[in-house]
Coordinates of C-alpha atoms in Angstrom, one line a residue:
Chain A
M1 CA 0.0 0.0 0.0
S2 CA 2.9 2.3 0.7
T3 CA 4.0 2.2 -2.9
R4 CA 1.0 4.3 -4.2
K5 CA 1.4 8.0 -4.3
I6 CA -1.4 10.2 -3.0
G7 CA -1.8 13.1 -5.3
E8 CA -3.6 16.4 -5.4
V9 CA -7.1 17.2 -4.2
I10 CA -9.4 15.7 -6.9
L11 CA -12.8 16.4 -5.2
K12 CA -13.7 19.1 -2.8
V13 CA -17.1 19.7 -1.3
D14 CA -17.7 23.1 0.3
N15 CA -20.4 24.0 2.8
I16 CA -22.9 21.4 1.4
S17 CA -26.4 21.7 2.9
L18 CA -29.2 19.3 1.9
R19 CA -32.7 19.5 3.2
F20 CA -35.8 17.4 2.5
G21 CA -38.6 19.7 3.6
G22 CA -37.9 20.4 7.2
V23 CA -35.4 17.5 7.6
K24 CA -31.8 18.7 7.5
A25 CA -29.9 15.7 6.0
L26 CA -26.6 17.6 5.7
T27 CA -25.5 20.8 7.2
N28 CA -22.4 22.8 6.1
I29 CA -20.3 19.8 5.1
S30 CA -16.9 20.4 3.7
F31 CA -14.1 18.0 3.0
D32 CA -11.8 17.0 0.2
V33 CA -10.6 13.8 -1.4
R34 CA -7.1 13.4 -2.8
E35 CA -6.2 11.5 -5.9
H36 CA -5.5 7.8 -5.4
E37 CA -6.5 7.9 -1.7
I38 CA -9.0 5.8 0.2
R39 CA -11.3 8.1 2.0
A40 CA -13.9 6.7 4.4
I41 CA -17.1 8.3 5.6
I42 CA -18.3 6.9 8.9
G43 CA -21.0 7.8 11.4
P44 CA -24.2 6.4 13.0
N45 CA -27.3 5.4 11.0
G46 CA -29.0 8.4 9.6
A47 CA -25.9 10.6 9.8
G48 CA -26.2 11.5 6.1
K49 CA -23.4 9.3 4.7
S50 CA -25.4 7.9 1.8
S51 CA -26.9 11.4 1.2
M52 CA -23.4 12.7 0.9
L53 CA -22.5 10.1 -1.8
N54 CA -25.8 10.9 -3.5
V55 CA -24.8 14.6 -3.6
I56 CA -21.4 13.8 -5.0
N57 CA -22.7 11.8 -8.0
G58 CA -25.8 14.0 -8.6
V59 CA -28.7 11.9 -7.4
Y60 CA -29.5 14.6 -4.8
H61 CA -29.1 18.3 -5.4
P62 CA -28.0 20.3 -2.3
Q63 CA -29.6 23.6 -1.5
E64 CA -26.3 25.2 -0.6
G65 CA -22.6 24.7 -1.2
T66 CA -20.4 23.8 -4.2
I67 CA -18.7 20.7 -5.5
T68 CA -15.3 21.0 -7.2
F69 CA -14.3 17.9 -9.2
R70 CA -11.1 18.0 -11.2
G71 CA -10.8 21.7 -10.9
E72 CA -14.4 22.5 -12.1
T73 CA -16.7 24.1 -9.5
R74 CA -20.4 23.4 -9.6
R75 CA -23.5 24.1 -7.6
D76 CA -24.5 20.5 -8.0
M77 CA -23.7 17.4 -10.0
D78 CA -25.9 15.8 -12.6
T79 CA -25.8 12.0 -12.6
H80 CA -24.9 11.8 -16.3
Q81 CA -22.2 14.4 -16.0
A82 CA -20.8 12.6 -13.0
A83 CA -20.7 9.3 -14.9
E84 CA -19.1 10.9 -17.9
Q85 CA -16.4 12.5 -15.7
G86 CA -15.5 9.1 -14.2
I87 CA -17.4 8.8 -11.0
A88 CA -18.9 5.3 -10.5
R89 CA -20.6 3.9 -7.5
T90 CA -22.2 1.0 -5.8
F91 CA -25.3 1.1 -3.7
Q92 CA -26.0 0.1 -0.1
N93 CA -28.9 -2.2 -1.0
I94 CA -27.7 -3.9 -4.2
A95 CA -28.9 -2.1 -7.3
L96 CA -28.1 -4.7 -10.0
F97 CA -30.3 -5.3 -13.0
S98 CA -31.8 -8.5 -11.7
G99 CA -33.2 -9.8 -15.0
M100 CA -29.9 -9.8 -16.8
T101 CA -26.9 -12.1 -16.6
V102 CA -23.7 -11.1 -14.7
L103 CA -22.0 -10.5 -18.1
D104 CA -24.7 -8.2 -19.3
N105 CA -24.8 -6.3 -16.0
I106 CA -21.1 -5.6 -16.2
M107 CA -21.4 -4.8 -19.9
T108 CA -23.9 -2.0 -19.0
G109 CA -21.0 -0.4 -17.1
R110 CA -19.3 0.2 -20.5
N111 CA -22.3 2.1 -22.0
L112 CA -20.5 5.4 -22.1
K113 CA -17.8 4.0 -24.3
I114 CA -20.3 3.0 -27.0
R115 CA -20.1 5.1 -30.1
S116 CA -22.1 3.0 -32.6
S117 CA -25.5 4.2 -33.5
F118 CA -28.8 2.5 -32.9
L119 CA -29.1 1.4 -36.5
E120 CA -25.7 -0.2 -36.5
Q121 CA -26.6 -2.1 -33.4
A122 CA -29.9 -3.3 -34.9
L123 CA -28.2 -4.5 -38.0
W124 CA -25.2 -5.8 -36.1
I125 CA -22.7 -4.4 -38.5
G126 CA -19.4 -2.5 -38.4
R127 CA -18.8 -0.5 -35.3
A128 CA -21.5 -2.1 -33.3
R129 CA -20.0 -5.5 -33.7
R130 CA -16.4 -4.3 -33.1
E131 CA -17.4 -2.4 -30.0
E132 CA -19.2 -5.4 -28.6
V133 CA -16.1 -7.5 -28.9
E134 CA -13.7 -4.8 -27.5
N135 CA -15.9 -4.1 -24.5
R136 CA -16.3 -7.8 -23.9
R137 CA -12.6 -8.1 -23.7
V138 CA -12.4 -5.3 -21.1
V139 CA -15.3 -6.9 -19.2
E140 CA -13.6 -10.3 -19.2
E141 CA -10.5 -8.7 -17.6
I142 CA -12.7 -7.4 -14.8
I143 CA -14.4 -10.8 -14.5
D144 CA -10.9 -12.3 -14.1
F145 CA -9.9 -9.6 -11.6
L146 CA -12.9 -10.1 -9.4
Q147 CA -13.0 -13.9 -9.9
L148 CA -16.5 -14.1 -11.3
Q149 CA -15.7 -16.5 -14.2
H150 CA -18.0 -19.3 -12.9
V151 CA -21.1 -17.1 -12.8
R152 CA -20.6 -15.2 -16.0
K153 CA -23.8 -16.3 -17.7
T154 CA -25.9 -16.7 -14.6
P155 CA -28.9 -14.3 -14.1
V156 CA -28.1 -12.0 -11.2
A157 CA -31.3 -12.9 -9.4
R158 CA -30.0 -16.4 -8.8
L159 CA -26.7 -15.3 -7.1
P160 CA -26.0 -15.2 -3.4
Y161 CA -25.6 -11.9 -1.7
G162 CA -21.8 -11.8 -1.4
I163 CA -21.4 -12.4 -5.1
K164 CA -24.0 -9.8 -6.0
K165 CA -22.0 -7.2 -4.1
R166 CA -19.0 -8.2 -6.2
V167 CA -20.9 -8.0 -9.4
E168 CA -21.9 -4.5 -8.5
L169 CA -18.3 -3.6 -7.9
A170 CA -17.5 -5.1 -11.3
R171 CA -20.1 -3.1 -13.0
A172 CA -18.8 0.1 -11.5
L173 CA -15.2 -0.8 -12.5
A174 CA -16.3 -1.5 -16.1
A175 CA -16.7 2.2 -16.5
E176 CA -12.9 2.6 -15.7
P177 CA -13.8 5.3 -13.2
S178 CA -11.2 7.7 -11.7
M179 CA -13.3 7.8 -8.6
L180 CA -15.3 5.0 -7.0
L181 CA -18.0 5.6 -4.4
L182 CA -18.7 2.5 -2.4
D183 CA -21.8 2.5 -0.1
E184 CA -21.2 -0.2 2.5
P185 CA -19.4 -2.7 0.3
M186 CA -19.0 -5.1 3.2
A187 CA -22.4 -4.8 4.9
G188 CA -24.0 -8.2 5.7
M189 CA -21.0 -10.2 4.7
N190 CA -19.3 -12.9 6.7
V191 CA -15.6 -12.6 7.7
E192 CA -14.3 -14.4 4.7
E193 CA -16.3 -12.4 2.3
K194 CA -15.3 -9.2 4.0
Q195 CA -11.6 -10.2 3.6
D196 CA -12.2 -10.9 -0.1
M197 CA -13.9 -7.6 -0.6
C198 CA -11.2 -5.7 1.3
R199 CA -8.6 -7.3 -1.0
F200 CA -10.6 -6.3 -4.1
V201 CA -11.0 -2.7 -2.9
L202 CA -7.3 -2.4 -2.1
D203 CA -6.3 -4.1 -5.3
T204 CA -8.5 -1.8 -7.3
N205 CA -6.9 1.2 -5.6
E206 CA -3.4 -0.1 -6.2
Q207 CA -3.6 -1.5 -9.7
F208 CA -5.8 1.1 -11.3
G209 CA -5.0 4.0 -9.0
T210 CA -8.7 4.5 -8.5
T211 CA -9.6 7.1 -5.8
I212 CA -12.1 5.5 -3.4
V213 CA -14.7 7.0 -1.2
L214 CA -16.3 4.4 1.0
I215 CA -19.0 4.2 3.7
E216 CA -18.5 1.3 6.0
H217 CA -19.6 0.3 9.5
D218 CA -16.9 -2.2 10.2
M219 CA -14.4 -0.1 12.1
G220 CA -11.7 -2.7 11.8
V221 CA -11.9 -2.5 8.1
V222 CA -12.2 1.3 7.9
M223 CA -9.3 2.0 10.2
D224 CA -7.2 -0.6 8.4
I225 CA -7.6 0.4 4.8
S226 CA -8.5 4.1 4.7
D227 CA -6.0 6.9 4.5
R228 CA -8.3 9.5 5.9
V229 CA -11.7 9.4 7.6
V230 CA -14.6 11.8 7.7
V231 CA -17.1 11.4 10.6
L232 CA -20.7 12.6 10.3
D233 CA -23.3 12.8 12.9
Y234 CA -26.8 14.2 12.4
G235 CA -25.7 15.7 9.1
R236 CA -22.8 17.5 10.6
K237 CA -19.1 16.8 10.3
I238 CA -17.7 16.0 13.7
G239 CA -14.3 14.7 12.8
D240 CA -11.8 14.5 9.9
G241 CA -8.3 13.1 9.7
P242 CA -6.2 10.0 9.6
P243 CA -7.6 6.9 11.3
D244 CA -5.5 7.2 14.4
V245 CA -6.5 10.8 15.0
V246 CA -10.2 10.1 14.4
R247 CA -10.1 7.0 16.6
N248 CA -9.0 9.0 19.6
D249 CA -11.2 12.1 19.1
P250 CA -13.4 12.3 22.2
E251 CA -16.4 13.7 20.2
V252 CA -16.2 10.8 17.7
I253 CA -16.0 8.3 20.5
K254 CA -19.0 9.8 22.2
A255 CA -21.1 10.0 19.0
Y256 CA -20.2 6.8 17.3
L257 CA -17.3 4.6 18.3
G258 CA -18.0 4.3 22.0
A259 CA -15.4 3.6 24.6
H260 CA -13.1 0.6 24.1
Chain B
M1 CA -28.3 -37.3 -25.7
I2 CA -28.6 -35.6 -29.1
Y3 CA -29.1 -32.1 -27.8
R4 CA -25.8 -31.3 -26.1
E5 CA -23.1 -28.7 -26.6
A6 CA -20.2 -30.9 -25.5
G7 CA -17.2 -30.5 -27.8
Q8 CA -18.4 -27.2 -29.2
F9 CA -15.8 -24.8 -27.9
K10 CA -16.0 -21.0 -28.5
T11 CA -12.7 -19.5 -29.4
S12 CA -13.8 -15.9 -29.9
Y13 CA -16.2 -13.5 -28.2
L14 CA -18.1 -13.1 -31.4
E15 CA -18.8 -16.8 -31.4
D16 CA -19.8 -16.8 -27.8
G17 CA -22.2 -13.9 -28.4
Q18 CA -24.0 -15.4 -31.4
I19 CA -27.7 -15.7 -31.4
F20 CA -27.8 -19.5 -31.4
P21 CA -24.6 -20.6 -29.7
I22 CA -25.5 -24.3 -29.8
R23 CA -25.0 -26.1 -33.1
Q24 CA -28.1 -28.2 -32.8
D25 CA -30.2 -25.0 -32.4
R26 CA -28.7 -23.5 -35.6
I27 CA -29.6 -26.6 -37.5
A28 CA -33.1 -26.6 -36.2
V29 CA -33.6 -22.9 -37.0
A30 CA -32.2 -23.4 -40.5
L31 CA -34.7 -26.3 -41.0
L32 CA -37.5 -24.2 -39.7
L33 CA -36.7 -21.4 -42.1
L34 CA -36.4 -23.9 -45.0
I35 CA -39.9 -25.3 -44.1
A36 CA -41.4 -21.8 -43.8
F37 CA -39.9 -20.4 -47.0
V38 CA -40.0 -23.5 -49.3
V39 CA -42.1 -26.4 -48.0
I40 CA -45.1 -24.5 -46.8
P41 CA -45.6 -22.4 -49.9
L42 CA -45.6 -25.6 -51.9
A43 CA -47.8 -27.6 -49.7
A44 CA -50.3 -25.3 -47.9
T45 CA -53.8 -24.4 -49.0
P46 CA -55.1 -20.8 -49.5
Y47 CA -57.3 -21.2 -46.4
F48 CA -54.2 -22.2 -44.4
F49 CA -52.3 -19.1 -45.5
S50 CA -55.0 -16.5 -45.1
A51 CA -56.8 -17.7 -42.0
I52 CA -53.9 -19.2 -40.0
L53 CA -50.3 -18.4 -41.1
I54 CA -50.7 -14.7 -42.1
P55 CA -52.5 -13.5 -39.0
F56 CA -50.2 -15.6 -36.9
L57 CA -47.1 -13.9 -38.4
I58 CA -48.6 -10.4 -38.3
L59 CA -49.7 -10.7 -34.7
S60 CA -46.4 -12.1 -33.8
L61 CA -44.8 -9.0 -35.1
A62 CA -47.2 -6.8 -33.2
A63 CA -46.5 -8.9 -30.1
L64 CA -42.8 -8.5 -30.7
G65 CA -43.3 -4.7 -30.8
L66 CA -45.2 -4.7 -27.5
N67 CA -42.6 -7.1 -26.0
I68 CA -39.8 -4.6 -26.7
L69 CA -41.7 -1.9 -24.8
T70 CA -43.2 -3.9 -22.0
G71 CA -40.9 -6.9 -21.7
Y72 CA -37.6 -5.3 -22.3
A73 CA -38.1 -1.7 -21.3
G74 CA -40.7 -2.4 -18.7
Q75 CA -43.2 0.2 -19.8
L76 CA -46.7 -1.2 -19.7
S77 CA -48.8 -0.3 -22.8
L78 CA -52.4 -0.7 -23.8
G79 CA -52.1 1.2 -27.0
T80 CA -50.7 -1.5 -29.3
A81 CA -53.6 -1.5 -31.7
A82 CA -53.6 2.3 -32.0
F83 CA -50.0 2.2 -33.1
M84 CA -50.9 -0.5 -35.6
A85 CA -53.7 1.7 -36.9
V86 CA -51.3 4.7 -37.3
G87 CA -49.0 2.4 -39.3
A88 CA -51.9 1.2 -41.5
F89 CA -53.4 4.6 -42.2
A90 CA -50.1 6.3 -42.8
S91 CA -49.1 3.6 -45.3
Y92 CA -52.5 4.0 -47.0
N93 CA -52.2 7.7 -47.3
F94 CA -48.6 7.6 -48.5
M95 CA -49.6 5.2 -51.2
L96 CA -52.7 7.2 -52.1
R97 CA -51.2 10.7 -52.1
V98 CA -47.6 10.1 -53.3
E99 CA -47.4 9.1 -57.0
G100 CA -45.3 5.9 -57.5
M101 CA -44.7 5.3 -53.8
P102 CA -43.1 1.9 -53.4
V103 CA -45.1 -0.4 -51.1
L104 CA -42.2 -1.4 -48.9
L105 CA -41.2 2.3 -48.4
A106 CA -44.8 3.1 -47.6
F107 CA -44.8 0.4 -44.9
V108 CA -41.5 1.7 -43.5
L109 CA -42.9 5.3 -43.5
G110 CA -46.0 4.0 -41.8
G111 CA -43.8 2.5 -39.2
I112 CA -42.0 5.7 -38.8
C113 CA -45.2 7.7 -38.3
A114 CA -46.3 5.1 -35.7
A115 CA -42.9 5.7 -34.0
A116 CA -43.5 9.4 -33.9
V117 CA -46.9 9.0 -32.4
G118 CA -45.3 6.5 -30.0
I119 CA -42.8 9.0 -28.8
V120 CA -45.5 11.6 -28.2
F121 CA -47.7 9.2 -26.2
G122 CA -44.6 7.8 -24.5
L123 CA -43.8 11.2 -22.9
P124 CA -46.0 10.4 -19.8
S125 CA -43.7 7.4 -19.1
L126 CA -41.0 9.9 -18.0
R127 CA -43.2 10.7 -14.9
I128 CA -45.4 7.7 -14.3
R129 CA -45.1 4.0 -14.5
G130 CA -46.8 0.7 -14.1
F131 CA -50.6 0.6 -14.1
Y132 CA -50.8 4.4 -14.3
L133 CA -48.8 4.4 -17.5
A134 CA -51.0 1.6 -18.9
A135 CA -54.0 3.9 -18.2
S136 CA -52.4 6.8 -20.0
T137 CA -51.5 4.6 -23.0
L138 CA -55.2 3.7 -23.1
A139 CA -55.7 7.3 -24.1
T140 CA -53.7 6.6 -27.3
Q141 CA -56.0 3.8 -28.1
F142 CA -59.2 5.9 -27.8
F143 CA -57.6 9.1 -29.3
V144 CA -56.2 7.5 -32.4
V145 CA -59.3 5.5 -33.3
W146 CA -61.5 8.6 -32.6
C147 CA -59.2 10.7 -34.7
L148 CA -59.2 8.3 -37.7
T149 CA -63.0 8.1 -37.5
K150 CA -63.6 11.8 -37.2
V151 CA -61.1 13.4 -39.5
P152 CA -62.2 12.3 -43.0
W153 CA -58.9 13.2 -44.6
F154 CA -57.3 10.0 -43.2
T155 CA -59.9 7.8 -44.8
N156 CA -59.9 9.9 -48.0
Y157 CA -63.5 11.0 -47.4
S158 CA -64.8 7.5 -47.7
S159 CA -68.5 7.4 -46.6
S160 CA -68.3 4.1 -44.8
G161 CA -64.8 4.5 -43.3
V162 CA -63.9 1.1 -44.7
I163 CA -61.4 1.4 -47.6
T164 CA -60.2 -1.3 -49.8
A165 CA -56.4 -1.5 -49.5
Q166 CA -54.4 -0.9 -52.6
Q167 CA -52.7 -3.8 -54.4
V168 CA -49.3 -4.7 -53.0
E169 CA -46.9 -4.6 -55.9
I170 CA -43.1 -4.6 -55.5
L171 CA -40.9 -4.1 -58.6
G172 CA -43.6 -5.1 -60.9
F173 CA -44.4 -8.3 -58.9
T174 CA -48.0 -8.4 -57.6
F175 CA -48.6 -10.0 -54.2
D176 CA -52.2 -11.0 -54.8
T177 CA -52.4 -14.7 -53.9
P178 CA -52.4 -15.8 -50.3
A179 CA -49.2 -17.7 -50.8
R180 CA -47.4 -14.6 -52.1
K181 CA -48.7 -12.4 -49.3
Y182 CA -47.5 -15.0 -46.9
L183 CA -44.0 -14.9 -48.3
L184 CA -43.9 -11.2 -48.1
V185 CA -45.2 -11.1 -44.5
L186 CA -42.8 -13.9 -43.6
S187 CA -39.8 -12.1 -45.0
I188 CA -40.6 -8.9 -43.2
V189 CA -41.3 -10.6 -39.9
C190 CA -38.0 -12.6 -40.1
L191 CA -35.9 -9.5 -40.9
L192 CA -37.5 -7.4 -38.1
A193 CA -37.2 -10.3 -35.6
L194 CA -33.5 -10.5 -36.4
A195 CA -33.1 -6.8 -35.9
A196 CA -34.9 -7.0 -32.6
K197 CA -32.6 -9.8 -31.5
N198 CA -29.6 -7.7 -32.5
M199 CA -31.0 -4.8 -30.5
V200 CA -31.5 -6.8 -27.3
R201 CA -28.1 -8.3 -27.4
S202 CA -26.3 -4.9 -27.8
T203 CA -26.2 -1.7 -25.8
V204 CA -29.6 -0.4 -26.8
G205 CA -31.3 -3.5 -25.4
R206 CA -29.2 -3.5 -22.3
S207 CA -30.2 0.1 -21.7
W208 CA -33.9 -0.9 -21.9
M209 CA -33.4 -3.8 -19.5
A210 CA -31.4 -1.6 -17.1
V211 CA -34.1 0.9 -17.0
R212 CA -36.7 -1.8 -16.5
D213 CA -34.8 -3.5 -13.6
M214 CA -33.4 -0.5 -11.7
D215 CA -33.8 3.0 -13.1
V216 CA -31.8 4.9 -10.5
A217 CA -28.8 2.6 -11.1
A218 CA -29.2 2.9 -14.8
E219 CA -29.0 6.6 -14.6
V220 CA -26.0 6.6 -12.3
I221 CA -24.0 4.5 -14.7
G222 CA -24.7 6.9 -17.5
F223 CA -27.9 5.8 -19.4
R224 CA -30.2 8.7 -20.1
L225 CA -33.7 7.7 -18.9
M226 CA -35.6 9.9 -21.2
R227 CA -33.7 8.8 -24.3
T228 CA -33.9 5.2 -23.4
K229 CA -37.6 5.1 -22.7
L230 CA -38.5 7.1 -25.8
T231 CA -36.3 4.9 -27.9
A232 CA -38.2 1.9 -26.6
F233 CA -41.5 3.6 -27.4
A234 CA -40.3 4.5 -30.9
V235 CA -38.9 1.1 -31.8
S236 CA -41.9 -0.7 -30.3
S237 CA -44.4 1.6 -32.2
F238 CA -42.4 1.1 -35.4
Y239 CA -42.8 -2.6 -35.1
C240 CA -46.5 -2.2 -34.3
G241 CA -46.9 0.2 -37.2
V242 CA -45.4 -2.1 -39.7
A243 CA -47.5 -5.0 -38.3
G244 CA -50.6 -2.7 -38.6
A245 CA -49.9 -2.0 -42.3
L246 CA -49.4 -5.7 -43.0
Y247 CA -52.6 -6.4 -41.1
A248 CA -54.5 -4.1 -43.4
Y249 CA -52.7 -4.9 -46.7
C250 CA -52.0 -8.6 -46.4
Y251 CA -54.7 -9.9 -44.0
L252 CA -57.8 -7.8 -44.0
G253 CA -57.5 -6.3 -47.4
T254 CA -59.3 -3.2 -46.1
V255 CA -58.1 -0.3 -44.1
E256 CA -60.6 0.6 -41.3
P257 CA -60.2 2.2 -37.9
E258 CA -62.6 -0.4 -36.2
A259 CA -60.2 -3.2 -36.9
Y260 CA -57.7 -1.7 -34.5
N261 CA -59.9 -1.6 -31.4
L262 CA -59.0 -2.0 -27.7
D263 CA -59.9 -5.7 -28.1
L264 CA -56.9 -6.2 -30.4
S265 CA -54.6 -4.3 -28.0
F266 CA -55.7 -6.7 -25.2
R267 CA -55.2 -9.8 -27.4
I268 CA -51.6 -8.7 -28.1
L269 CA -51.0 -8.0 -24.4
F270 CA -52.2 -11.5 -23.6
M271 CA -50.0 -12.9 -26.3
I272 CA -46.9 -11.6 -24.6
I273 CA -48.1 -12.5 -21.1
I274 CA -48.7 -16.1 -22.2
G275 CA -45.8 -16.3 -24.5
G276 CA -43.2 -14.8 -22.2
V277 CA -42.6 -11.2 -21.2
G278 CA -39.1 -10.1 -22.3
S279 CA -38.5 -12.8 -24.8
I280 CA -38.5 -12.6 -28.6
L281 CA -39.4 -16.3 -29.0
G282 CA -42.2 -15.7 -26.5
S283 CA -43.9 -13.2 -28.8
F284 CA -44.1 -15.9 -31.5
L285 CA -45.2 -18.6 -29.0
G286 CA -47.8 -16.3 -27.5
A287 CA -49.2 -15.3 -30.9
G288 CA -49.3 -19.0 -31.8
F289 CA -51.2 -19.8 -28.7
I290 CA -53.8 -17.1 -29.1
V291 CA -54.2 -17.4 -32.9
L292 CA -53.7 -21.1 -33.5
L293 CA -55.1 -22.8 -30.5
P294 CA -58.8 -21.7 -30.9
I295 CA -58.7 -23.0 -34.5
L296 CA -57.2 -26.2 -33.4
L297 CA -59.7 -26.5 -30.6
S298 CA -62.6 -25.9 -32.9
F299 CA -61.4 -28.7 -35.1
I300 CA -61.2 -31.1 -32.2
V301 CA -64.4 -30.0 -30.6
H302 CA -66.3 -30.3 -33.8
A303 CA -64.9 -33.7 -34.4
T304 CA -66.7 -34.9 -31.3
G305 CA -70.0 -34.6 -33.1
L306 CA -71.7 -32.7 -30.2
P307 CA -74.5 -30.1 -31.1
N308 CA -73.3 -26.7 -32.3
Q309 CA -74.4 -24.6 -29.3
V310 CA -72.4 -27.0 -27.0
T311 CA -69.3 -27.1 -29.2
S312 CA -68.9 -23.3 -29.5
N313 CA -69.1 -22.8 -25.8
L314 CA -67.0 -25.8 -25.0
E315 CA -64.3 -24.3 -27.2
L316 CA -64.2 -21.1 -25.2
M317 CA -64.2 -22.9 -21.9
V318 CA -61.3 -25.2 -22.9
F319 CA -59.4 -22.2 -24.3
G320 CA -59.8 -20.3 -21.0
A321 CA -58.9 -23.3 -18.9
L322 CA -55.7 -23.8 -21.0
I323 CA -54.7 -20.2 -20.5
I324 CA -55.1 -20.6 -16.7
F325 CA -53.3 -23.9 -16.8
F326 CA -50.3 -22.5 -18.6
L327 CA -50.0 -19.5 -16.4
I328 CA -50.1 -21.6 -13.3
V329 CA -47.5 -24.0 -14.6
E330 CA -45.2 -21.2 -15.7
P331 CA -46.1 -17.6 -14.9
H332 CA -43.1 -16.5 -16.9
G333 CA -44.7 -17.8 -20.1
L334 CA -44.3 -20.5 -22.7
A335 CA -40.8 -19.2 -23.6
R336 CA -39.6 -20.0 -20.1
L337 CA -41.2 -23.4 -20.3
W338 CA -39.3 -24.0 -23.6
Q339 CA -36.1 -22.9 -22.0
I340 CA -36.5 -25.2 -19.0
G341 CA -37.3 -28.0 -21.4
K342 CA -34.1 -27.3 -23.3
E343 CA -32.0 -27.2 -20.1
K344 CA -33.5 -30.6 -19.1
L345 CA -32.9 -32.0 -22.5
R346 CA -29.2 -31.1 -22.3
L347 CA -28.8 -33.5 -19.4
W348 CA -31.2 -36.2 -20.5
P349 CA -31.2 -39.1 -19.8
F350 CA -29.3 -38.2 -16.6
P351 CA -31.2 -36.4 -13.8
H352 CA -28.3 -33.9 -13.0

């Protein structure tokens, strides 16, 4: 892990506030993410962690604040823009396309690379055919990387939970993202599956240099793999820094971690 | 034992992605096409063509169109017959009003008009879904039929509203006998079915299925919801429009609004439910079930020699019972039943 070099700030959120009617989901949140780092967001349930990710990739539009991604400052993100700029994500409760096979699910991750027109695809000629093969090759590499070979042609609905989580990661990776948002990638997994997932996340970060922002409740995992941690509570930021600092912050202990 | 892919290794992604990856399937399909294109035209009677095969093929095409929208893109629609009507009347008017308009081009233009209408009536799908969308597509059904009845320009000021369709003539060759019409319909249906298969195995099809299964995730990975849904409406309506034109020109022989009523929309919806939602094969199986089975049943029932009042009711009862039976056995339709059968056959005679 020490071999990878953490670069400049790639994403910066400034004074983000998000309200749903009278409910304040996020209040004045500011933090930044550096290139190639693993940034964790932790906090108790309902703290606004998932809302924060939804703001970053444009599912929610904050009432106040700005987002700066790769030097471009915006009021809010738009999901399509976010995807085009290389932000991919996974969801807390698996959001796979359940009627499609694993292969097709991962292929959907390549959709922004497709240039062939609708007619070319309907006639299965020229570019459409070539792109299908090229993308299939990339997808097969990801299948290899995440060890999904045996379920390639299985409909997603038939897979066990742990594998589904992995397929979702594969779909996100298929877009070759520069930043990956992972919403509780290890929730509901047993120890062995968690170890596998940890390894995949670290390998992704190391091999592809992908910047990772992750939400996770397993403190062992978070403190082990992340470079810096943001702590949210009731939509407010109560801590930010390297794992060791956050772990010993009295306010964080009181709100979330509890005494050891 | 016979149906097995052992020893058939795929050495390229193209080979792995072909429509029929198993050699036995390819042979079967080639045989089927041979029978459809060569044997049947030589053997069948005119009644067989015009009462059974032609309606079966045309309704298969309409069902395929609806299946693209409902089965693949997940947008429920009750306006199928309306899109067919648009296709038929647009083709009629193009042929009537444009001198020397080739028939095939008129069919295509009819399909394109239907696609345009489909896009307009597909706009509500951006905000509503499920049963609510079905109710709003019902508006298409009533509006289009009303419009074609009330605006005399569409029917060329015909007093009865029933117009005799022009003769179908392509490059000097007249499609006047049932056998010739059958061949024309069969060719168009085969080409469009192939195109549909190509769509669902490439990005456009995946975008439909992604929106159907999980629209938020589809949006996050970069699909545009509006474009995807409206493409589905356009393609689906195009297929229905072409089917509608063929229905008028190759089956009914007349162009009339009343032929495209709500009843027809429902029949096509039942076809895809029974045949298999989200399956191209299912569209054909479903159309076969709804079109062919009643004919088959009436033969069987009449052969029993019972009095007429009894047989006609018995026919309906058995038909209804069969629909319920198949839906209980396999709610995912005949296509799924077929698929399960094939999977079993691959292992036969071993249980696992």
